[in-house]
Each structure stands twice: as structure tokens, then as C-alpha cells.
Coordinates of C-alpha atoms and ligand atoms in Angstrom, one line a residue:
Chain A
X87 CA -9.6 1.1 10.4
X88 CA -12.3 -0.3 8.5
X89 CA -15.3 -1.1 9.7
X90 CA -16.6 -4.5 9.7
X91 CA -19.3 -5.9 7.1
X92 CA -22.6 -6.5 8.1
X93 CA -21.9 -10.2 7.4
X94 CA -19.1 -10.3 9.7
X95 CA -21.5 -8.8 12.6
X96 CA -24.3 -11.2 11.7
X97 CA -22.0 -13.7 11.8
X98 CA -20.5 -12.9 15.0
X99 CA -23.5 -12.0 17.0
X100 CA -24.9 -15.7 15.9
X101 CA -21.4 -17.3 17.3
X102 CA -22.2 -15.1 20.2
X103 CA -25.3 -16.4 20.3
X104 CA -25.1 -19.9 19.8
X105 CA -22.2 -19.9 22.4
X106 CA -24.7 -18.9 25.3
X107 CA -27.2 -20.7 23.5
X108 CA -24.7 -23.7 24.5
X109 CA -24.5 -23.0 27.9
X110 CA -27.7 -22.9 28.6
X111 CA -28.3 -25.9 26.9
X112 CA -26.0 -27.5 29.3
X113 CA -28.1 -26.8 31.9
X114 CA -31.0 -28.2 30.4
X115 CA -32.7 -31.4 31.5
X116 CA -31.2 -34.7 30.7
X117 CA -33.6 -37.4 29.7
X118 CA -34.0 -40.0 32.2
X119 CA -35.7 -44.1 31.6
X120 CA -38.4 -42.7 33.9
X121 CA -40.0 -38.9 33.9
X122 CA -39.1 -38.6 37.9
X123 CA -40.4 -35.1 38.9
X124 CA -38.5 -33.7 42.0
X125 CA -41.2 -30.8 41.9
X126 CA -44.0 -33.3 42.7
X127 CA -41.9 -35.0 45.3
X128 CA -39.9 -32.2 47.1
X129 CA -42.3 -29.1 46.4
X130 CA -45.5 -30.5 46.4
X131 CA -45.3 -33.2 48.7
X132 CA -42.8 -32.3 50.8
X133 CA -40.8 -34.9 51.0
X134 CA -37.5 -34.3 52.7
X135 CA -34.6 -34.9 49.9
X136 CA -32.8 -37.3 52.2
X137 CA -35.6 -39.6 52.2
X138 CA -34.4 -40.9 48.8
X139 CA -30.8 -39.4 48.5
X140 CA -30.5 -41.8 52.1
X141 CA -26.7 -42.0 52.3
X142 CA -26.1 -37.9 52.3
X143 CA -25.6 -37.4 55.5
X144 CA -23.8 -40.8 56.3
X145 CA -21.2 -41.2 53.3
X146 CA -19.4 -39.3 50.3
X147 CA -21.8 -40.2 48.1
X148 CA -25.7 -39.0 48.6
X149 CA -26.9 -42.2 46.8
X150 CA -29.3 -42.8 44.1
X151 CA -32.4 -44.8 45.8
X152 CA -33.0 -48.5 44.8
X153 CA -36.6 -49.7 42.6
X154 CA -37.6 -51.1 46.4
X155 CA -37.7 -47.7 47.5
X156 CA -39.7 -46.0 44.7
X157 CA -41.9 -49.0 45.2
X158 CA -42.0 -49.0 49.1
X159 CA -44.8 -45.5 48.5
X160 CA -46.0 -46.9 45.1
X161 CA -47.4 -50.3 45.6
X162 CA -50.5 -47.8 46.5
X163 CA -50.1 -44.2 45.2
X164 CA -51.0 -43.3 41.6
X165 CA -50.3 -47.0 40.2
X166 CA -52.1 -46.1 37.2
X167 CA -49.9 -43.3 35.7
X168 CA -47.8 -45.1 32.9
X169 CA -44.6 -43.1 34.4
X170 CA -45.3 -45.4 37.9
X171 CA -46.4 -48.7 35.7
X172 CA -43.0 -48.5 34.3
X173 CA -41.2 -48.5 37.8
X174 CA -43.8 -51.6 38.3
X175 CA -42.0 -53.0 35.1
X176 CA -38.5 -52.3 36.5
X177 CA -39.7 -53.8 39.9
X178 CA -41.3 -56.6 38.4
X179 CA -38.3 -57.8 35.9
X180 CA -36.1 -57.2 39.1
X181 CA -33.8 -54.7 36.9
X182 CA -32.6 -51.6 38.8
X183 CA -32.9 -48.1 36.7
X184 CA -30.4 -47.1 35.2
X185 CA -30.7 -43.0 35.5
X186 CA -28.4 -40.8 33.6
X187 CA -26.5 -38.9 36.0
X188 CA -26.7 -35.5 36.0
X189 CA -23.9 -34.2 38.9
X190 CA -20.8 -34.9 38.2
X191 CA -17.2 -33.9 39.9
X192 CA -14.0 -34.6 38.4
X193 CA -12.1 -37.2 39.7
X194 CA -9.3 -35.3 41.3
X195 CA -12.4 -33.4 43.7
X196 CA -12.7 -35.4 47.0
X197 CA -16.1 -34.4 47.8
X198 CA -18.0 -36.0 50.8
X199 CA -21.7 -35.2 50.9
X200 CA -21.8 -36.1 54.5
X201 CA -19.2 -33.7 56.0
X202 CA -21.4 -31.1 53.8
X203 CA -24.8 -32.2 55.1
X204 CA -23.9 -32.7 58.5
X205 CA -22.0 -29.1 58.9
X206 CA -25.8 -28.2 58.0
X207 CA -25.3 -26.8 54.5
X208 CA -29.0 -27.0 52.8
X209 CA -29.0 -29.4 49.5
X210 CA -30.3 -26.4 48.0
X211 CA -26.7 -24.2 48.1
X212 CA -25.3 -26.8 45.4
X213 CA -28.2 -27.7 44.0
X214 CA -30.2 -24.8 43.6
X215 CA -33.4 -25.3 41.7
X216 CA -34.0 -28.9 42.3
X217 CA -36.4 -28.9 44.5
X218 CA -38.7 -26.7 41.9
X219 CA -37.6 -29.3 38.7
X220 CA -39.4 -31.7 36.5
X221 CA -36.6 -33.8 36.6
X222 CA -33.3 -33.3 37.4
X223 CA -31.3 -30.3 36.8
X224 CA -28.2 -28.9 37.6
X225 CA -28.1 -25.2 37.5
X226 CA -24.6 -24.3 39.4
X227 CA -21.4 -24.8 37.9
X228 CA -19.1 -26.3 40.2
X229 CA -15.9 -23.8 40.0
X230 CA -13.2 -24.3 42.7
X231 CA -13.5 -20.0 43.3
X232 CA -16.9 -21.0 44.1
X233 CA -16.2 -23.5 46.8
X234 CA -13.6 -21.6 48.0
X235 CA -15.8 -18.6 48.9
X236 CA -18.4 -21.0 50.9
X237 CA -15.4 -22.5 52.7
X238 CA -14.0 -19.1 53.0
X239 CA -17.3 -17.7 54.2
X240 CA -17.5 -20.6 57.0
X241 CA -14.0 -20.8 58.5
X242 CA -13.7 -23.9 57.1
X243 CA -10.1 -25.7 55.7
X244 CA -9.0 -24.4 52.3
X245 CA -6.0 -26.3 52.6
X246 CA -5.1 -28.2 49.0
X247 CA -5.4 -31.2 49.9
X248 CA -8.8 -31.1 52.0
X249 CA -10.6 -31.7 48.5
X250 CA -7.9 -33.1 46.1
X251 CA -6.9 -36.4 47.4
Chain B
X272 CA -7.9 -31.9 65.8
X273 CA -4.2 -32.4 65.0
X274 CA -2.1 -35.0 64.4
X275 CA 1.1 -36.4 64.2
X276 CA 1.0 -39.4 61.7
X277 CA 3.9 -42.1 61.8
X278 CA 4.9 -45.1 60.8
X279 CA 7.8 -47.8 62.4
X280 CA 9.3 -50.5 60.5
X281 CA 10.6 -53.7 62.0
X282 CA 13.4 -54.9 60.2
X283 CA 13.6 -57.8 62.6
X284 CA 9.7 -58.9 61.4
X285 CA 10.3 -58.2 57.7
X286 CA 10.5 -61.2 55.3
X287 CA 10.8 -59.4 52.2
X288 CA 7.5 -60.9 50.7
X289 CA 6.1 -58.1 49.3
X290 CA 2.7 -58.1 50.4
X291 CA 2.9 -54.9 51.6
X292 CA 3.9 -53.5 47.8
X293 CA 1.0 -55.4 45.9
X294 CA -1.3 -53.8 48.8
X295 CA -0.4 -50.4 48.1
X296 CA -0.8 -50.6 44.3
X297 CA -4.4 -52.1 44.5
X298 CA -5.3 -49.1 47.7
X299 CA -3.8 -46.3 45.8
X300 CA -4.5 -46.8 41.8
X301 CA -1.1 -47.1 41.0
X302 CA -0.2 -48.0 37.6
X303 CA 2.4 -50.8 36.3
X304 CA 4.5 -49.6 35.0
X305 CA 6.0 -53.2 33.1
X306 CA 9.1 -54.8 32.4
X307 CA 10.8 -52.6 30.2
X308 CA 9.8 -48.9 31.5
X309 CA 11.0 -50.6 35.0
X310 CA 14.3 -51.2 33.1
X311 CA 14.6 -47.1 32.4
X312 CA 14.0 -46.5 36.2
X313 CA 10.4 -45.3 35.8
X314 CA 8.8 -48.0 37.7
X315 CA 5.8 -47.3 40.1
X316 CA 5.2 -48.1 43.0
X317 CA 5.0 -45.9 45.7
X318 CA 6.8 -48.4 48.6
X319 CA 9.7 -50.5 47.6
X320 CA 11.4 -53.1 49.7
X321 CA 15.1 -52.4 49.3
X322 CA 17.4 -55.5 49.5
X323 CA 20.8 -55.4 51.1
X324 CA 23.1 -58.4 51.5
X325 CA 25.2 -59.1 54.5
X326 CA 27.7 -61.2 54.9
X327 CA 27.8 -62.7 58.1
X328 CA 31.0 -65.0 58.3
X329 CA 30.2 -68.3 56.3
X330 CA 26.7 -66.9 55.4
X331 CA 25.1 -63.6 53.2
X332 CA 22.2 -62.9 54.9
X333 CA 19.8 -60.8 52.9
X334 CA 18.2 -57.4 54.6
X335 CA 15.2 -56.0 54.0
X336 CA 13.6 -52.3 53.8
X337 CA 10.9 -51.2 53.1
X338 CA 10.9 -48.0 52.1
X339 CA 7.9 -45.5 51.9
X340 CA 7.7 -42.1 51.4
X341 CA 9.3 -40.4 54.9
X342 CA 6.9 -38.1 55.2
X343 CA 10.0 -36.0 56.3
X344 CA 9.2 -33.2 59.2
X345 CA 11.6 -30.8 57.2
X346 CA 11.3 -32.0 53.4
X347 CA 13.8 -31.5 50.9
X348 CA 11.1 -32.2 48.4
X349 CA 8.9 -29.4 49.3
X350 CA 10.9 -26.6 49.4
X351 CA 11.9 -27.2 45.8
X352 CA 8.1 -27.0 44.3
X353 CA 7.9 -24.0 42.3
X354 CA 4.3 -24.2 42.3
X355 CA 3.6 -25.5 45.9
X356 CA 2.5 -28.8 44.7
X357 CA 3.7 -30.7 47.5
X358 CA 4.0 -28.5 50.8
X359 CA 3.3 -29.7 54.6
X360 CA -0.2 -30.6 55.9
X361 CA -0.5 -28.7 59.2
X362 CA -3.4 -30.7 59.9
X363 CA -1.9 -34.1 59.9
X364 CA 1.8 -33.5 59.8
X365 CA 2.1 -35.3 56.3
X366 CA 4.4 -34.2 52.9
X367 CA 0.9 -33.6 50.9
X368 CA 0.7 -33.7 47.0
X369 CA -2.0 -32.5 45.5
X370 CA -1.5 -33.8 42.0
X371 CA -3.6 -31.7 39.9
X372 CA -1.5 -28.4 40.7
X373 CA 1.7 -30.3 39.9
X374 CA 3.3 -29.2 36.3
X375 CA 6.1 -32.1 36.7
X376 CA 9.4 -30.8 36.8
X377 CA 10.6 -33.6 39.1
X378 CA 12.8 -31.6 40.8
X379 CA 11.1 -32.8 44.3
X380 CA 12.5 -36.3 43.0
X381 CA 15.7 -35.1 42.4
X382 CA 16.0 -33.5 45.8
X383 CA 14.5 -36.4 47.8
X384 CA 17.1 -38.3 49.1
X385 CA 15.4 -41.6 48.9
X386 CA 14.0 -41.7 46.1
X387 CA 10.6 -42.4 46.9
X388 CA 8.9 -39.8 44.3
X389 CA 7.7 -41.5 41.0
X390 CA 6.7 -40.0 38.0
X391 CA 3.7 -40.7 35.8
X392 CA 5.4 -40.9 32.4
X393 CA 2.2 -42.6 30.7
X394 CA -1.2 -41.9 30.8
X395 CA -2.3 -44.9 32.9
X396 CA -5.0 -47.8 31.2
X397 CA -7.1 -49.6 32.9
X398 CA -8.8 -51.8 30.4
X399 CA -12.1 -53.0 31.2
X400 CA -12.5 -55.2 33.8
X401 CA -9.7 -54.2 35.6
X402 CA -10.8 -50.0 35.9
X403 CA -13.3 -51.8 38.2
X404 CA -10.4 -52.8 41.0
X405 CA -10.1 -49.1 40.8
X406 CA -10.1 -47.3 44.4
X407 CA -12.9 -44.9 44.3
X408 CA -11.9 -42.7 47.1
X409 CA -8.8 -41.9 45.6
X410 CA -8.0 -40.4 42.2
X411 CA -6.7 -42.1 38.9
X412 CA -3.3 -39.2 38.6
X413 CA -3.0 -38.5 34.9
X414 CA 0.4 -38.1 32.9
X415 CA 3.0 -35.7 33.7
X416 CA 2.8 -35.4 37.2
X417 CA 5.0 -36.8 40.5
X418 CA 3.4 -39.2 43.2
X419 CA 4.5 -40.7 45.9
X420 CA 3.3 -42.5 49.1
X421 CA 0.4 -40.4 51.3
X422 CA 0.3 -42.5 54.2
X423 CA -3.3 -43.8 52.6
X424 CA -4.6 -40.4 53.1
X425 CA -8.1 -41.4 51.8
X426 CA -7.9 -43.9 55.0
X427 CA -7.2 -41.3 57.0
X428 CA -9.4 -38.9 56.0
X429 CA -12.1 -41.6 56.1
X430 CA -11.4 -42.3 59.8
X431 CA -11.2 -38.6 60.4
X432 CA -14.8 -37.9 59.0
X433 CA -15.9 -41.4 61.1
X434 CA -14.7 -39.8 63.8
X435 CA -15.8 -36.2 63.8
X436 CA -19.2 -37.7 63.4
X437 CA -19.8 -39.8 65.7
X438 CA -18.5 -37.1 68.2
X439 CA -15.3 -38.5 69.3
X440 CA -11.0 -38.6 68.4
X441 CA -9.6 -41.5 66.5
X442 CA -9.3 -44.7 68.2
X443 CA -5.6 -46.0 68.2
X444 CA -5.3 -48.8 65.1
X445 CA -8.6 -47.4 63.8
X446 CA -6.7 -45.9 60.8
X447 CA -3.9 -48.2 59.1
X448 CA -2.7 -47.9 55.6
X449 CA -2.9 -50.8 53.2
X450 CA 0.5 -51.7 54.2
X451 CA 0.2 -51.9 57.8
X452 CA -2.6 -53.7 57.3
X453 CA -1.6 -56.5 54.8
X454 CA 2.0 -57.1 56.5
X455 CA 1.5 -60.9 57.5
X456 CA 4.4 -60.4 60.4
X457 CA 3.0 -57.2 61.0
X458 CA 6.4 -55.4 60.9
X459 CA 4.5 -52.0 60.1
X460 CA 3.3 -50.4 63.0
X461 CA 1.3 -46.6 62.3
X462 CA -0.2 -44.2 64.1
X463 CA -0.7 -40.9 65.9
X464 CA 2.4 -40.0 68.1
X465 CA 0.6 -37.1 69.3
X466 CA -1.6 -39.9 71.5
X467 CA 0.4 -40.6 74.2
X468 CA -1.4 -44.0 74.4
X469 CA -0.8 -45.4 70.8
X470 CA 1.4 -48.4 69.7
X471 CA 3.5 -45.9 67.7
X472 CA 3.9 -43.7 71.1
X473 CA 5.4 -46.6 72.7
X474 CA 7.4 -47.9 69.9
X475 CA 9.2 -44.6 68.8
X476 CA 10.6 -45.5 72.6
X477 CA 12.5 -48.6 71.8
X478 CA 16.0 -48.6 72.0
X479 CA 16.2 -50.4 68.2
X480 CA 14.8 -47.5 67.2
X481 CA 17.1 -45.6 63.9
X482 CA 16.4 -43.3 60.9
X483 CA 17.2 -43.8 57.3
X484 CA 20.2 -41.5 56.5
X485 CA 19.6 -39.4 60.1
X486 CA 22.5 -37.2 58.8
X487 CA 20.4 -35.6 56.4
X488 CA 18.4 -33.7 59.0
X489 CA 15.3 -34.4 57.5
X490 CA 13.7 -35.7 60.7
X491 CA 11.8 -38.6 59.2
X492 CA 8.5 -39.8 60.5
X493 CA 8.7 -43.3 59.3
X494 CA 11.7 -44.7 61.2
X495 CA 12.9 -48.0 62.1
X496 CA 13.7 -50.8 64.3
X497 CA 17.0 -52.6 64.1
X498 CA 17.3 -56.1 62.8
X499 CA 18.9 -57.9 66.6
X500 CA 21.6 -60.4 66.4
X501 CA 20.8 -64.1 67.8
X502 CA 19.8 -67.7 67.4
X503 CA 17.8 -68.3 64.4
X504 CA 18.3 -64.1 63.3
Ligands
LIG34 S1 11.0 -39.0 51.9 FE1 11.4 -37.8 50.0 S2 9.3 -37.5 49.2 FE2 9.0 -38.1 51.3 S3 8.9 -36.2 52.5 FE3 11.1 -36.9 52.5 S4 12.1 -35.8 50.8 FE4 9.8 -35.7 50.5

């Protein structure tokens, strides 16, 4: 057989390369209106993630949280940055944010955040990383093998139509 | 927690107006299928209300039926999926479908004595405004694959995860389908037979009480109460 040119190797390693170069990308940060830093709010401050995510534990969907509540702790803190004046603007002009969203299910995935949250899974198991991101980052892909093995793990249903309604 | 999910019919309520068919395609995201694919038998909807006339001496009197998916105890539909698409929900007692592992042969349709099954033949559109109407909890099926009546299981499930939170069973007429709820007469009647207590319970006892096409043996949860003879009937 004959062995292949060192252009076809170069070539391939760099489609190799740019492959995995594309997935990480995907888990790269997406650029949001406003730099929001979950670091400085979960890590250093210690804010409890359902503080601003307010409907996790009460409906499917964990919930974005409105200008009011950004401004309900910045009316005082650090109103000088120019990331915080900007959420002033938004305030102001009475225009909600419009963040780009990061998590995303397919449609045929019926995914409640509240039976999750109140069976006491941490926010952390789907979202690892977050708490430690300038931004918002999602670092886990959602497979179905991988839900699966948590439901599996936890005696839960793994019956079809539990998540595809 | 188990259930037993039903549904009774009163064909002496029934008017025939509908409502209950307009409900079902705004709950469940059910495309239109339009005038002329209707025509080729691929129309959409999930309940029909099947007309029958009688003739009643100098009169035709004209009968009404809805007709949902049975949500049959032993399904011919389900033991004809090759891929286990549609199969029985132990949980709830329902025909499930789970859409996304259908590959569409139909054959469930074929075997389903009454015709309930419909088949997506078109990708759906929902041209801006209208995918705003669209029911969030449920999703939008894509082409090539069978659908049918659920029973609103996104209702269900809702009042299931109310429930289990709040630390208690389902309340009897806490979960209704669009149908049951929209029916002016309120000729559809749903609920939990495994309750002893419920509505359903005490209406599955009425001695009106008959099954489409019984014969079958398909044991039928939806059943239905008999139009009565009288003044004004
Ligand atoms: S009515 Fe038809 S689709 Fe529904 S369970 Fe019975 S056989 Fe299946």
C-alpha cells in the first residue's frame, strides 16, 4: 500500500485539528449586551444561583431575571462601572435586556427545571463551570446517554415519554 | 403514584359545535392541514366529531361523536410499532407516542380501528405571528411521523409536577384536557378512575354507559353515554 504524502498528513492532522478546534469553540463564551460575570456574583459573592434564576425551583423554566432585579442590588453597588451604567441605561429607557441565550434543548426534550431542582440535583451537575465563568458558558453537552445515566443512577423514570412530550 | 386516566362522552349533551376540535388544535400545535390535503384524507386534527343521521319517522335527526384517540387498554396500534414508538404508559395508563423515535410507517394507523392516528405529511409553518399561539409545553412534531390524541399529556404532567410538589395527589377536575374544558354543554367528563371519588368513577357507573365498536376487545378508556329517547331529544 502506499504510504500517504506528507501533504495528505498535514492536511489531515489540520482537519483534525480544526475539527476539535470547533468544538471547543462551541463551548466558548457567547457575547452578551452586558459583560455579566457569574464568577463575581456566584464565586465571589456568593450569591445563591436561584436568587436571579427565581423560577428554578417553581416552574420548567429557571428564568432569566428582569432589569428591576439587577437594579434592586445596583441602585447602590458599583454604580460607576460602565458595565452597571449600562443596566442604568436599560433601566432608565425601560427596555428589558435582550441576552443571547446560551442553553438550549431541543424542542422535542420536556425538561422541567423544577422537578430537577427540587429532587435536589445541584445547578452545578448540568451546568458545570458556571459558577467559576466570566460570563455564561455551557461546558456539558446535553446527550440523552448522559441523562439517562443520572436518571439511571437515581431510580428515577426512564420511561420515553417522561422527557419527550 | 398511578393512574387510570379516562374520558366519558355524553352523546345526549353533544351539539356538534366543534369547540372541542378548534380547542385541541390551539392546546396541542396541530397543523392545518387545508382544503385540499383534507380532500386526500390527510387532515389533522387529533379529535373529530363524527356525524351520523338517523331517521326517526318524519324526521333525520343528526348524531354526534366525538371521537378521540381511545387510549385503548389493549391497543392494536401498539403492538404493531416496529420501533416501540407508541407503547403503554404504566404510569398513567395512556397509548404514549413519543414522536421523535417514530420512523412513520403508519402501520399503527392502519391497525387502529378508529382511525384516530394522523400523519404529518408536511413539515408544518407557522408564519410569524401565528408561531406565537404556539403551545410551549408541547412540541411542534416535524414531518414524517404519526400523532394522535395524548389526553393533553403536557396538562397532565403539569398537574402531576403541581401535585408532587406541593406534597399531595391530584385533586379530582384539577387536570382536564382542552376538550373537556372548552365543551360549552360540558358533555366531556375526564379523570382518574383509579379515585374512587372522581366524576369519571361515578359516571363509568351509568347505565347509558357503551363503547365504540366493544367487539373489538380493545377495552377502550374513553367510552360513552347513550343519546335517551324523549320530549325535545
Ligand atoms: S384508539 Fe387507535 S390510536 Fe388510540 S389506542 Fe386505540 S388503537 Fe391506538
Amino acid at each position: 500500500m502506499q504510504r500517504p504524502s506528507p501533504q495528505a498528513v498535514i492536511a489531515a492532522s489540520l482537519f483534525a485539528f480544526a475539527l476539535i478546534a470547533a468544538s471547543v469553540a462551541s463551548f466558548a463564551e457567547t457575547p452578551q449586551p452586558v459583560a455579566y460575570s457569574h464568577r463575581i456574583h456566584v464565586t465571589d459573592n456568593k450569591i445563591d444561583c436561584r436568587f436571579c434564576h427565581s423560577s428554578a425551583n417553581k416552574s420548567a423554566s429557571a428564568r432569566i431575571p428582569p432589569v428591576e432585579k439587577c437594579m434592586s442590588c445596583h441602585r447602590v453597588i458599583a454604580t460607576d462601572r460602565p458595565e452597571i451604567k449600562k443596566i442604568a441605561q436599560y433601566w432608565r429607557e425601560k427596555k428589558p435586556i435582550y441576552w443571547n441565550r446560551v442553553t438550549e434543548l431541543p424542542d422535542y426534550v420536556y425538561f422541567p427545571h423544577m422537578r430537577m431542582v427540587n429532587a435536589g440535583v445541584p445547578c452545578l451537575t448540568c451546568h458545570p463551570g458556571m459558577d467559576r465563568a466570566d460570563g455564561a458558558v455551557q461546558k456539558r453537552e446535553f446527550t440523552m446517554g448522559w441523562c439517562m445515566d443520572c436518571h439511571k443512577k437515581r431510580g428515577v423514570s426512564i420511561d420515553c415519554w417522561t422527557c419527550h412530550i | 403514584m398511578k393512574h387510570k386516566w379516562a374520558m366519558a362522552i355524553d352523546m345526549d349533551r353533544c351539539t356538534g359545535c366543534g369547540a372541542c376540535v378548534v380547542a385541541c388544535v390551539a392546546e396541542n400545535n396541530t397543523p392545518t392541514a387545508g382544503e385540499e390535503e383534507a380532500g386526500k384524507g390527510r387532515l389533522m386534527q387529533w379529535l373529530r366529531v363524527s356525524r351520523f343521521w338517523k331517521k326517526e319517522g318524519e324526521e333525520t335527526r343528526a348524531i354526534f361523536v366525538p371521537t378521540p384517540c381511545m387510549h385503548c387498554e389493549k391497543a392494536p396500534c401498539e403492538i404493531v410499532c416496529p420501533v416501540y414508538a407508541t407503547y403503554h404508559d404504566e404510569d398513567d395508563h395512556l397509548n404514549a407516542m413519543v414522536y421523535n423515535r417514530c420512523i412513520g410507517t403508519r402501520y399503527c394507523a392502519n391497525n387502529c380501528p378508529y382511525s384516530v392516528r394522523v400523519f404529518n405529511w408536511w413539515p408544518a409553518k407557522w408564519e410569524k405571528p401565528l408561531d406565537e399561539q404556539l403551545n410551549p409545553d408541547l412540541s411542534v412534531r416535524s414531518r414524517g411521523v404519526m400523532e394522535k390524541c395524548t389526553y393533553c399529556i403536557q396538562r397532565i404532567r403539569r398537574g402531576k409536577e403541581t401535585a408532587i410538589k406541593e406534597g399531595r395527589k391530584i385533586r379530582d377536575g384539577e387536570v382536564m384536557p382542552a376538550c373537556a374544558q372548552t365543551c360549552p354543554p360540558g358533555a366531556i367528563i375526564f379523570g382518574d378512575l383509579l379515585d374512587p371519588e372522581s366524576e369519571i368513577s361515578r359516571t363509568v357507573k351509568d347505565t347509558r354507559l357503551f363503547k365504540l365498536m366493544e367487539h373489538l376487545g380493545t377495552e377502550p378508556s374513553t367510552v360513552y353515554l347513550k343519546k335517551q329517547k324523549g320530549p325535545g331529544r
